[in-house]
XYZ file of C-alpha atoms in Angstrom:
337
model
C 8.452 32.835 23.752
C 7.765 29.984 22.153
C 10.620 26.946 22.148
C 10.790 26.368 18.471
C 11.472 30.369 17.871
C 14.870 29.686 19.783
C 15.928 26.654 18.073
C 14.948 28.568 14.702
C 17.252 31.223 15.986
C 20.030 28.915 17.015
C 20.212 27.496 13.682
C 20.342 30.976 11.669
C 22.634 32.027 13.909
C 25.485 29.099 12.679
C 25.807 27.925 16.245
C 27.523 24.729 15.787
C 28.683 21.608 17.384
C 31.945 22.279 19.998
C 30.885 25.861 19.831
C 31.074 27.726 23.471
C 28.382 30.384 23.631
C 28.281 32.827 26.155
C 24.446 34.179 27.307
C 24.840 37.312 29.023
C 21.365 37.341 30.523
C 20.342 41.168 31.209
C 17.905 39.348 33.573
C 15.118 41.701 35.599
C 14.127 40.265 39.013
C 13.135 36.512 38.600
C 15.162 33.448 36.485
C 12.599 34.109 33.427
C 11.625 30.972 31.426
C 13.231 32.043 27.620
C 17.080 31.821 29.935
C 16.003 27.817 29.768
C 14.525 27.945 26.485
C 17.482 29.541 24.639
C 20.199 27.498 26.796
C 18.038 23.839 25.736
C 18.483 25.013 22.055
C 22.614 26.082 22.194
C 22.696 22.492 23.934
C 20.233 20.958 21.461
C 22.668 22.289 18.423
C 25.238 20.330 20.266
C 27.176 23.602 21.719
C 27.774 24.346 25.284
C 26.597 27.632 26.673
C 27.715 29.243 29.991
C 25.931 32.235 31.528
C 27.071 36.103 32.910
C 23.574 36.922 34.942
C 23.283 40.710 35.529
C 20.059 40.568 37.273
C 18.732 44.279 38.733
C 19.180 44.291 42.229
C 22.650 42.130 42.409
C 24.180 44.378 39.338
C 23.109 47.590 41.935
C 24.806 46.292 44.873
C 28.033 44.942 43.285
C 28.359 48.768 41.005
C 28.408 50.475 44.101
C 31.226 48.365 45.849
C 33.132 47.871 42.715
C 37.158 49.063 42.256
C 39.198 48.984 39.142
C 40.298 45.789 39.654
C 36.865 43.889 39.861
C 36.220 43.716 36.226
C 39.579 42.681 35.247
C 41.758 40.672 32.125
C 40.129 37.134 33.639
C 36.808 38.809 33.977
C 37.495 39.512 29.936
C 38.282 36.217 28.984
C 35.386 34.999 29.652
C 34.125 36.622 26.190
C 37.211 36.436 24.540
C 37.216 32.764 24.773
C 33.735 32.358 23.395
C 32.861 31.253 19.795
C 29.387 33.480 20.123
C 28.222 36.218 22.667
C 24.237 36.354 23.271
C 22.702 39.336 24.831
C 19.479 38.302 26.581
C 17.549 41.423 27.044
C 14.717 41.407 30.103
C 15.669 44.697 30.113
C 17.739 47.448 29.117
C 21.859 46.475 28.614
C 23.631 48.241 31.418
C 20.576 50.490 33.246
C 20.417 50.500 37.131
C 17.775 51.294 39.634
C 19.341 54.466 40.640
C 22.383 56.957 39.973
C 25.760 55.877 41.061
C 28.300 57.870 42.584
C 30.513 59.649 40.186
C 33.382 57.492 40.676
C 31.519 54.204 40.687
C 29.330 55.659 37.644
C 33.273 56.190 35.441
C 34.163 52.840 36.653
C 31.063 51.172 35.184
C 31.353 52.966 32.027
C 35.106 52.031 31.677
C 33.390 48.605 32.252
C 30.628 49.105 29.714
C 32.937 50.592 27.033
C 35.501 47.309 27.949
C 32.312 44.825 27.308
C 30.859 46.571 24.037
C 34.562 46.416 22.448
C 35.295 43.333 23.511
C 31.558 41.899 22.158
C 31.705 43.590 18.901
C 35.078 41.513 17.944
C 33.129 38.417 18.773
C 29.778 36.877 16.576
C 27.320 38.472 18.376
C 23.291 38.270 18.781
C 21.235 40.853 20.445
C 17.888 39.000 21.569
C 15.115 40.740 23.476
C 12.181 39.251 25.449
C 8.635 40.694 25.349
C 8.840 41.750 29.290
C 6.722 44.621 30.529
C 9.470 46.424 31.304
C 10.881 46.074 27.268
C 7.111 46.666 26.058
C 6.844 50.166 28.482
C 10.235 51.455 26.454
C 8.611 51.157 22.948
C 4.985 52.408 24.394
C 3.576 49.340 23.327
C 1.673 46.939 25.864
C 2.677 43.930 26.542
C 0.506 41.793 24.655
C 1.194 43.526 21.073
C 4.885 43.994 21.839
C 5.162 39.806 22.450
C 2.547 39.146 19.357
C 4.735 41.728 17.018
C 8.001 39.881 18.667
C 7.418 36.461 18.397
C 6.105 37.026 14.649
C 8.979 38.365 13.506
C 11.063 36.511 15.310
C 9.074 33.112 13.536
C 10.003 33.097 10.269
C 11.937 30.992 7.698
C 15.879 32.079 8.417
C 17.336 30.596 5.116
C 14.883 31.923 3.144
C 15.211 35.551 4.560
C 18.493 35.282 4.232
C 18.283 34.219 0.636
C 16.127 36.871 -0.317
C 18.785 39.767 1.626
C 22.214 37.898 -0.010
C 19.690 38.548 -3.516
C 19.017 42.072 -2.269
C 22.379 43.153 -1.222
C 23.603 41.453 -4.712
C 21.752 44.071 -6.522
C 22.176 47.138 -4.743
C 25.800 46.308 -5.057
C 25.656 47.309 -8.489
C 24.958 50.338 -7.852
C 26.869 53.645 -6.577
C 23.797 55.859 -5.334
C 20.186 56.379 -4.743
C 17.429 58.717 -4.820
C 14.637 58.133 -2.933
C 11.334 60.161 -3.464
C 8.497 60.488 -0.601
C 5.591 62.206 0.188
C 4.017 61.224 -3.014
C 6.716 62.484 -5.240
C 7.037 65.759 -4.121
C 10.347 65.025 -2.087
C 13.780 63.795 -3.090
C 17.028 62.784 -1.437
C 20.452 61.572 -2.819
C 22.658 59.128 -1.022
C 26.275 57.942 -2.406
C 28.233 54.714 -1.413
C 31.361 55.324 -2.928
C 33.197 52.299 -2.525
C 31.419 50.626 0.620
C 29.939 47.677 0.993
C 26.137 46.276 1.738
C 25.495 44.209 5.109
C 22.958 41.588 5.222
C 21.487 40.911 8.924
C 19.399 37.825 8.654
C 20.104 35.874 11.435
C 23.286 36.056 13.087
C 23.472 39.607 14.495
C 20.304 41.883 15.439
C 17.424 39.677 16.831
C 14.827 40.424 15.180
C 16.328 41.031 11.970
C 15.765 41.124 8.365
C 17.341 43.929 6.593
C 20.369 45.195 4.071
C 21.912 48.367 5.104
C 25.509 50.505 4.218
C 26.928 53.569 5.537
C 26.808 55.992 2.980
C 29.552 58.237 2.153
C 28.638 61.157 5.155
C 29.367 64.527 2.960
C 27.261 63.260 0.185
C 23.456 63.432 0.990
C 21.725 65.807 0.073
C 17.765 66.910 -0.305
C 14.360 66.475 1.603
C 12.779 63.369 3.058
C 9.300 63.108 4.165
C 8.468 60.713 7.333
C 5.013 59.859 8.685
C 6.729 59.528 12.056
C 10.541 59.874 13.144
C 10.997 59.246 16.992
C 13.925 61.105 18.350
C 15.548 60.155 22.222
C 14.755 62.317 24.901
C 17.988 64.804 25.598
C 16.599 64.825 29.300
C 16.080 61.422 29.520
C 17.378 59.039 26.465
C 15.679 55.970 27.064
C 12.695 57.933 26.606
C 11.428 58.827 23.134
C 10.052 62.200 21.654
C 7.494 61.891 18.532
C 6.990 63.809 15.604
C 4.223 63.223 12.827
C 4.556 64.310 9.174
C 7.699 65.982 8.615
C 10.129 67.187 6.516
C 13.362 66.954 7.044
C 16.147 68.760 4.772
C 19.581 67.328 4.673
C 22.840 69.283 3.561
C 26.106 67.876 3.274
C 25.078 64.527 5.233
C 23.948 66.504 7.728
C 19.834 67.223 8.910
C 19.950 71.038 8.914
C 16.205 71.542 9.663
C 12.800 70.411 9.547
C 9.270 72.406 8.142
C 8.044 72.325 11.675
C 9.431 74.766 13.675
C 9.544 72.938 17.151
C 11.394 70.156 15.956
C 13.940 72.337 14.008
C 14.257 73.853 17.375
C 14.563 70.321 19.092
C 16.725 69.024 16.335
C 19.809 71.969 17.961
C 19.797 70.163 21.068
C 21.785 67.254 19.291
C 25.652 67.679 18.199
C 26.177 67.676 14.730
C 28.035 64.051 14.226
C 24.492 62.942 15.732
C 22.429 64.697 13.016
C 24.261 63.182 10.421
C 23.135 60.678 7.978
C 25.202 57.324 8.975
C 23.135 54.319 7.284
C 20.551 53.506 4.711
C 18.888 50.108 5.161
C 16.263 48.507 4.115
C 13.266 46.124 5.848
C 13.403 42.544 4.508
C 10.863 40.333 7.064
C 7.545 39.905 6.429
C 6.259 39.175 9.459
C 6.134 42.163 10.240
C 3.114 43.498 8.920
C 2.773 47.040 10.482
C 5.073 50.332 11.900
C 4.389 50.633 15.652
C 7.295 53.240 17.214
C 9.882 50.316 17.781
C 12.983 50.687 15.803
C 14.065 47.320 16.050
C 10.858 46.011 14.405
C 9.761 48.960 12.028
C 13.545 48.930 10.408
C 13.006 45.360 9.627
C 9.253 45.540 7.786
C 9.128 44.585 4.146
C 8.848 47.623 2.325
C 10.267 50.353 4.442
C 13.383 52.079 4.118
C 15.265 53.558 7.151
C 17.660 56.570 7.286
C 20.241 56.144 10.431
C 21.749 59.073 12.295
C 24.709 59.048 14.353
C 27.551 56.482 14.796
C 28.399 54.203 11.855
C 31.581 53.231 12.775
C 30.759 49.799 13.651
C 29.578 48.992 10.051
C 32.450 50.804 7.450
C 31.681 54.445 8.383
C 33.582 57.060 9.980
C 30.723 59.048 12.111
C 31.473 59.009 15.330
C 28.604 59.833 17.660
C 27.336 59.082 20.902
C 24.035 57.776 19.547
C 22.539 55.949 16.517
C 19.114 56.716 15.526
C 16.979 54.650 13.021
C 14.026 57.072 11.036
C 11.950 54.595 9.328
C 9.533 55.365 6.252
C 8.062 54.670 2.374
C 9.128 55.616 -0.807
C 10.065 54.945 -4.313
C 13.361 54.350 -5.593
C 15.756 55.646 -8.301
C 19.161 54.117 -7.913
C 21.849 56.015 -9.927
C 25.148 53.394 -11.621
């Protein structure tokens, strides 16, 4: 990507001078160019950055020797030390080439579990690179996946976040929603109770540009029309599974069915706590101009609204779930005082 899209970044992100940022580069398997680029910028912003490289082949051969002692307290200090954690995604955090064994694959989730807890206490950024291995996830090729990337990655940062703090500033005057799709003909209700809005604009999700809140999980209720929803693959989640103009109708938080019969069928497959409504947001950047099957980008386009499923814990809900699903779409609003 291009230089001046990480220094852009750096700066939203409130990486300072004296700051010690630690890149953990989820690299594929060559040193790619953006590891430079983003490591010139921390030191440009007059921080020091250190680097945790889990390239592909080394992160195979070490997982299958490891013992419960490799990733240990020191290991952990590392991060805990840090003013700001970067993930540097070439690829997917935590995947292998192939399966463990089942003791070496429950010592690398201990170790996975370990890292995400440990991260989330920290200021952390989550920053992918257009790779063709990234691009093949989303079903995009690689050209359009770096063009819709790099666009909404290249925006103004203090004026996004202006225009979310001016967002979240008004939706915080409110205790509910209804939002109507399909032309009118559908409706769903959403409470907050007494949670609060989060802006990402810069200094969590990269791309970003959105407000979103966990609504209150008993308390939305009606029928929501999407042009698309993409749902993971139960056989294989870092695949995806598409379905065009449905219906979905939502009881007590929770998505009960669906007016196509093969996804209501497909929708049993996942545990209740994952069907449930978790987070409203809404897309804030407009750079990016169209929805292409990429959550990370679609969630974030001007316009759009997104229903979550699964886990909201990490954001002031109490879902717990072993997944967290964004379902992006259009509509008009009715928010309720």
């Amino acid at each position: 990507m291009k230089t001046e899209i990480y220094a852009k970044i750096v700066k939203a992100a409130g990486i300072k001078p004296g700051d010690l940022v630690l890149v953990q580069y989820w690299m594929e398997e060559q040193l790619g160019e953006d590891a430079g680029y983003l490591q010139a910028a921390i030191a440009a912003a007059g921080a020091t950055s250190m680097m945790v490289v889990q390239n592909l082949t080394i992160s195979q051969l070490v997982n299958e020797q490891v013992t419960e002692t490799t990733y240990g307290d020191k290991f952990f200090k590392l991060y805990e030390d840090a003013d700001v954690i970067i993930d540097l995604m070439e690829r997917p955090v935590g995947v292998l080439k192939k399966p463990l064994e089942p003791e070496k694959m429950a010592l690398l989730g201990a170790y996975m579990q370990r890292l995400f807890t440990t991260c989330a206490s920290k200021k952390l950024l989550q920053l992918r690179v257009p790779t063709e291995t990234m691009a093949k996830l989303e079903n995009l090729t690689l050209a359009d996946y770096r063009a819709r990337l790099e666009a909404a990655m290249d925006v103004d940062y203090d004026k996004l976040k202006e225009q979310c703090e001016a967002k979240k500033a008004e939706a915080a005057k409110y205790s509910g929603i209804a939002i109507q799709t399909g032309d009118g003909q559908y409706a769903v209700s959403l409470s907050f109770g007494n949670r609060s809005w989060e802006v990402d604009a810069g200094d969590g999700d990269i791309p970003c540009g959105e407000i979103y809140i966990a609504p209150m999980e008993k308390e939305t209720h009606g029928n929501v029309f999407f042009e698309k929803i993409y749902l993971p693959d139960v056989e294989n989640p870092r695949a995806k599974r598409c379905f065009e103009k449905v219906v979905l109708t939502i009881e007590d938080g929770v998505i009960v069915r669906a007016d196509q019969d093969s996804l209501t069928d497909y929708l049993k497959e996942f545990e209740e706590e994952e069907r449930t409504i978790c987070e409203l947001g809404f897309g804030m950047n407009p750079s990016v101009k169209s929805l292409c099957g990429c959550a990370v980008l679609d969630e974030k386009m001007d316009g759009t609204f997104h229903l979550g499923i699964g886990d909201n814990t990490m954001f002031g809900g109490k879902n717990e779930a072993g997944l967290h699903v964004d379902l992006i779409g259009k509509g008009e609003y009715e928010w309720v005082m």
